[in-house]
Short mmCIF file of C-alpha atoms in Angstrom, two decimals:
data_model
loop_
_atom_site.label_atom_id
_atom_site.label_comp_id
_atom_site.label_asym_id
_atom_site.label_seq_id
_atom_site.Cartn_x
_atom_site.Cartn_y
_atom_site.Cartn_z
CA MET A 113 -34.64 -28.60 17.82
CA ALA A 114 -31.70 -29.27 15.50
CA LYS A 115 -30.05 -31.54 18.10
CA THR A 116 -33.27 -33.53 18.42
CA LYS A 117 -33.49 -33.97 14.66
CA ILE A 118 -29.88 -35.13 14.43
CA ARG A 119 -30.43 -37.58 17.30
CA GLU A 120 -33.48 -39.01 15.54
CA ILE A 121 -31.50 -39.55 12.34
CA LEU A 122 -28.56 -41.14 14.13
CA ASN A 123 -30.85 -43.46 16.13
CA SER A 124 -32.88 -44.53 13.12
CA GLU A 125 -32.54 -47.96 11.50
CA ASP A 126 -31.28 -46.45 8.22
CA THR A 127 -27.89 -47.49 6.88
CA THR A 128 -24.85 -45.34 7.62
CA LYS A 129 -24.82 -44.09 4.02
CA GLU A 130 -28.50 -43.18 4.20
CA LYS A 131 -27.91 -41.32 7.47
CA ILE A 132 -25.01 -39.37 5.98
CA ASP A 133 -26.98 -38.57 2.82
CA TYR A 134 -29.94 -37.39 4.85
CA LEU A 135 -27.81 -35.27 7.19
CA TRP A 136 -25.99 -33.71 4.24
CA GLY A 137 -29.22 -33.00 2.39
CA TYR A 138 -30.78 -31.48 5.47
CA TYR A 139 -27.81 -29.53 6.82
CA HIS A 140 -25.47 -28.94 3.85
CA TRP A 141 -26.17 -25.18 3.74
CA HIS A 142 -25.36 -24.94 7.44
CA VAL A 143 -22.05 -26.68 6.77
CA VAL A 144 -21.24 -24.51 3.77
CA ILE A 145 -21.97 -21.30 5.67
CA ALA A 146 -19.96 -22.47 8.68
CA VAL A 147 -16.97 -23.31 6.47
CA LEU A 148 -17.17 -19.92 4.77
CA VAL A 149 -17.35 -18.10 8.11
CA VAL A 150 -14.39 -20.03 9.53
CA SER A 151 -12.38 -19.43 6.34
CA LEU A 152 -13.16 -15.70 6.42
CA VAL A 153 -12.16 -15.38 10.07
CA ALA A 154 -8.93 -17.30 9.39
CA PHE A 155 -8.13 -15.08 6.38
CA ILE A 156 -8.71 -11.87 8.34
CA THR A 157 -6.60 -13.15 11.25
CA ILE A 158 -3.70 -14.22 9.02
CA ASP A 159 -3.86 -11.00 7.01
CA ALA A 160 -3.78 -8.87 10.17
CA PHE A 161 -0.88 -10.89 11.55
CA ASN A 162 1.18 -10.59 8.36
CA ARG A 163 0.28 -7.00 7.43
CA THR A 164 3.21 -4.60 7.22
CA GLU A 165 2.85 -1.18 8.82
CA THR A 166 3.98 1.67 6.57
CA THR A 167 6.41 3.93 8.43
CA PHE A 168 7.28 6.28 5.55
CA HIS A 169 5.57 6.71 2.18
CA VAL A 170 7.31 8.23 -0.84
CA THR A 171 5.32 8.66 -4.03
CA VAL A 172 6.31 9.80 -7.51
CA PHE A 173 3.68 11.50 -9.66
CA ALA A 174 5.00 11.92 -13.19
CA ALA A 175 4.26 11.37 -16.87
CA GLU A 176 6.60 8.38 -17.06
CA VAL A 177 7.51 5.94 -14.29
CA SER A 178 9.24 2.57 -14.07
CA PHE A 179 7.42 0.28 -11.65
CA LEU A 180 10.45 -2.02 -11.57
CA GLU A 181 12.23 0.65 -9.51
CA GLU A 182 9.72 0.67 -6.66
CA GLU A 183 11.08 -2.33 -4.74
CA PRO A 184 14.78 -1.32 -4.98
CA LEU A 185 13.90 2.17 -3.71
CA ILE A 186 11.91 0.67 -0.83
CA SER A 187 14.98 -1.37 0.08
CA ASP A 188 17.20 1.74 -0.02
CA LEU A 189 14.79 3.67 2.21
CA ASN A 190 14.61 0.83 4.72
CA ASP A 191 18.41 0.71 4.84
CA LEU A 192 18.42 4.42 5.63
CA LEU A 193 15.54 4.60 8.10
CA GLU A 194 16.09 1.21 9.77
CA PRO A 195 12.52 0.20 10.78
CA GLU A 196 12.28 -1.22 14.31
CA SER A 197 10.69 -4.53 13.29
CA GLU A 198 10.13 -6.77 10.27
CA LYS A 199 6.48 -5.72 10.25
CA GLU A 200 7.43 -2.08 9.64
CA SER A 201 8.61 -0.80 6.28
CA ALA A 202 8.96 2.24 4.11
CA TYR A 203 6.69 2.24 1.08
CA VAL A 204 7.12 3.62 -2.45
CA SER A 205 4.35 4.14 -4.98
CA PHE A 206 4.75 5.39 -8.54
CA THR A 207 1.70 7.07 -10.05
CA PRO A 208 1.64 7.90 -13.77
CA GLN A 209 -0.35 10.98 -14.68
CA GLY A 210 -3.61 10.65 -16.55
CA ARG A 211 -6.37 8.38 -15.35
CA MET A 212 -4.51 7.81 -12.06
CA VAL A 213 -4.82 11.43 -10.97
CA GLU A 214 -8.05 10.86 -9.03
CA GLY A 215 -6.47 8.08 -6.99
CA PHE A 216 -3.41 10.24 -6.33
CA MET A 217 -5.52 13.16 -5.14
CA ALA A 218 -7.64 10.89 -2.93
CA ARG A 219 -4.55 9.42 -1.23
CA LEU A 220 -3.10 12.91 -0.85
CA ALA A 221 -6.29 14.08 0.86
CA ALA A 222 -6.20 10.99 3.10
CA ALA A 223 -2.71 11.94 4.34
CA GLU A 224 -1.09 8.76 3.03
CA TYR A 225 2.02 10.46 1.63
CA ASP A 226 5.08 11.78 3.46
CA VAL A 227 7.25 12.87 0.53
CA ILE A 228 6.04 13.56 -3.01
CA LEU A 229 8.15 13.80 -6.14
CA MET A 230 6.59 15.50 -9.18
CA ASP A 231 7.92 16.25 -12.62
CA LYS A 232 7.85 19.88 -13.69
CA GLU A 233 4.61 19.48 -15.64
CA ALA A 234 2.73 18.13 -12.63
CA TYR A 235 4.38 20.68 -10.33
CA GLU A 236 3.18 23.57 -12.48
CA LYS A 237 -0.34 22.15 -12.45
CA TYR A 238 -0.71 21.21 -8.78
CA SER A 239 1.78 23.30 -6.79
CA GLU A 240 -0.68 26.14 -6.25
CA LEU A 241 -3.22 23.95 -4.47
CA GLU A 242 -1.55 25.01 -1.20
CA ALA A 243 -1.43 21.36 -0.11
CA MET A 244 2.36 21.30 0.35
CA LEU A 245 4.37 22.19 3.42
CA GLU A 246 6.83 25.06 3.29
CA PHE A 247 10.30 24.10 4.48
CA ARG A 248 14.00 24.88 4.31
CA LEU A 249 17.09 22.70 4.59
CA THR A 250 20.39 23.70 6.15
CA GLY A 251 23.16 24.31 3.63
CA LEU A 252 20.98 24.23 0.51
CA GLU A 253 21.46 26.90 -2.14
CA GLU A 254 18.51 29.13 -3.02
CA GLU A 255 18.54 28.00 -6.67
CA ASP A 256 17.71 24.48 -5.55
CA TYR A 257 14.39 25.53 -4.04
CA TYR A 258 11.01 25.78 -5.74
CA GLN A 259 8.59 28.44 -4.53
CA PRO A 260 5.29 29.22 -6.29
CA ASP A 261 3.94 32.77 -6.13
CA VAL A 262 1.18 31.78 -3.70
CA HIS A 263 3.75 30.75 -1.06
CA ASP A 264 5.96 32.90 1.15
CA ASP A 265 8.60 30.19 1.46
CA PRO A 266 9.80 27.24 -0.66
CA ILE A 267 7.74 24.07 -0.97
CA GLY A 268 10.13 21.95 -3.01
CA ILE A 269 13.73 21.11 -3.82
CA ASP A 270 15.60 19.53 -6.71
CA SER A 271 15.66 15.72 -6.35
CA ARG A 272 19.33 15.70 -7.40
CA ARG A 273 20.17 17.10 -3.96
CA LEU A 274 19.05 13.87 -2.27
CA PRO A 275 21.54 11.00 -2.82
CA VAL A 276 18.94 8.26 -2.21
CA PHE A 277 17.27 9.13 -5.51
CA ASP A 278 20.48 8.83 -7.55
CA GLY A 279 20.49 6.04 -10.12
CA TYR A 280 16.73 5.84 -10.57
CA GLU A 281 15.20 7.00 -13.86
CA THR A 282 11.81 7.57 -12.22
CA THR A 283 13.18 10.00 -9.61
CA GLU A 284 15.53 11.82 -11.98
CA ASP A 285 14.98 15.57 -12.47
CA MET A 286 12.02 15.73 -10.08
CA ILE A 287 10.77 18.24 -7.52
CA VAL A 288 10.64 16.90 -3.96
CA MET A 289 7.83 18.16 -1.73
CA ILE A 290 6.24 17.37 1.61
CA PRO A 291 2.43 17.26 1.90
CA GLU A 292 1.14 19.61 4.56
CA ASN A 293 -0.98 16.86 6.12
CA THR A 294 1.78 14.28 6.59
CA ARG A 295 1.30 12.39 9.84
CA ARG A 296 4.95 11.37 10.18
CA ARG A 297 6.95 14.58 10.49
CA GLU A 298 9.55 12.98 12.73
CA THR A 299 10.25 10.32 10.12
CA VAL A 300 10.39 13.00 7.42
CA LYS A 301 12.95 14.81 9.58
CA ASP A 302 14.93 11.58 10.00
CA PHE A 303 14.83 10.99 6.24
CA PHE A 304 16.36 14.37 5.43
CA GLU A 305 18.98 13.87 8.11
CA THR A 306 20.08 10.67 6.33
CA GLN A 307 20.57 12.85 3.25
CA GLY A 308 22.79 15.31 5.14
CA TYR A 309 20.27 18.04 5.94
CA GLU A 310 18.45 19.43 8.94
CA ILE A 311 14.94 20.50 8.03
CA GLU A 312 12.88 23.44 9.24
CA PHE A 313 9.14 23.08 8.80
CA ILE A 314 7.44 26.40 8.14
CA ASP A 315 3.79 26.28 9.11
CA GLN A 316 1.53 29.10 8.04
CA ASP A 317 -0.54 30.63 10.83
#
């Protein structure tokens, strides 16, 4: 039906301008919708092609953070972990306490994090949620571990024992933990090996 209508317009004795005006008036919404659909498909395709896959996610949850330190720390982690392609990368997110806590807890529940750094205030508040993995590192002194009463083994260590966090104000004097639901244990293991430790994951039965 549409083809017939177009053919009638094109074969009419109207001027070219009148034909164009009539076609635009009759079909302009079709054109607009088609352009929007094509643009959306192109955007989704380009976004999927350029999207970087996160291979290791470190987050800091503390009262004070410096967002300017996120990118340098990402670069340091990539140097250590050596992603296999340009489309793979470590990721760092700093989350200040307060109104951001709901987002932090949602991402924790969604298993987005692999290593979490908390300041002592946050650790005291959230460490008993039993959401962190118990672990031990070879050669680490007992005083460098953190172990809440509800756990049989340590769930955290002093951030000063990991050289990659040296020189960053945001990661200074933090407690390093591993969420129990991390999906990238092998990468977590590789990360600690770059810091000079072999890790033992202690899963509760």
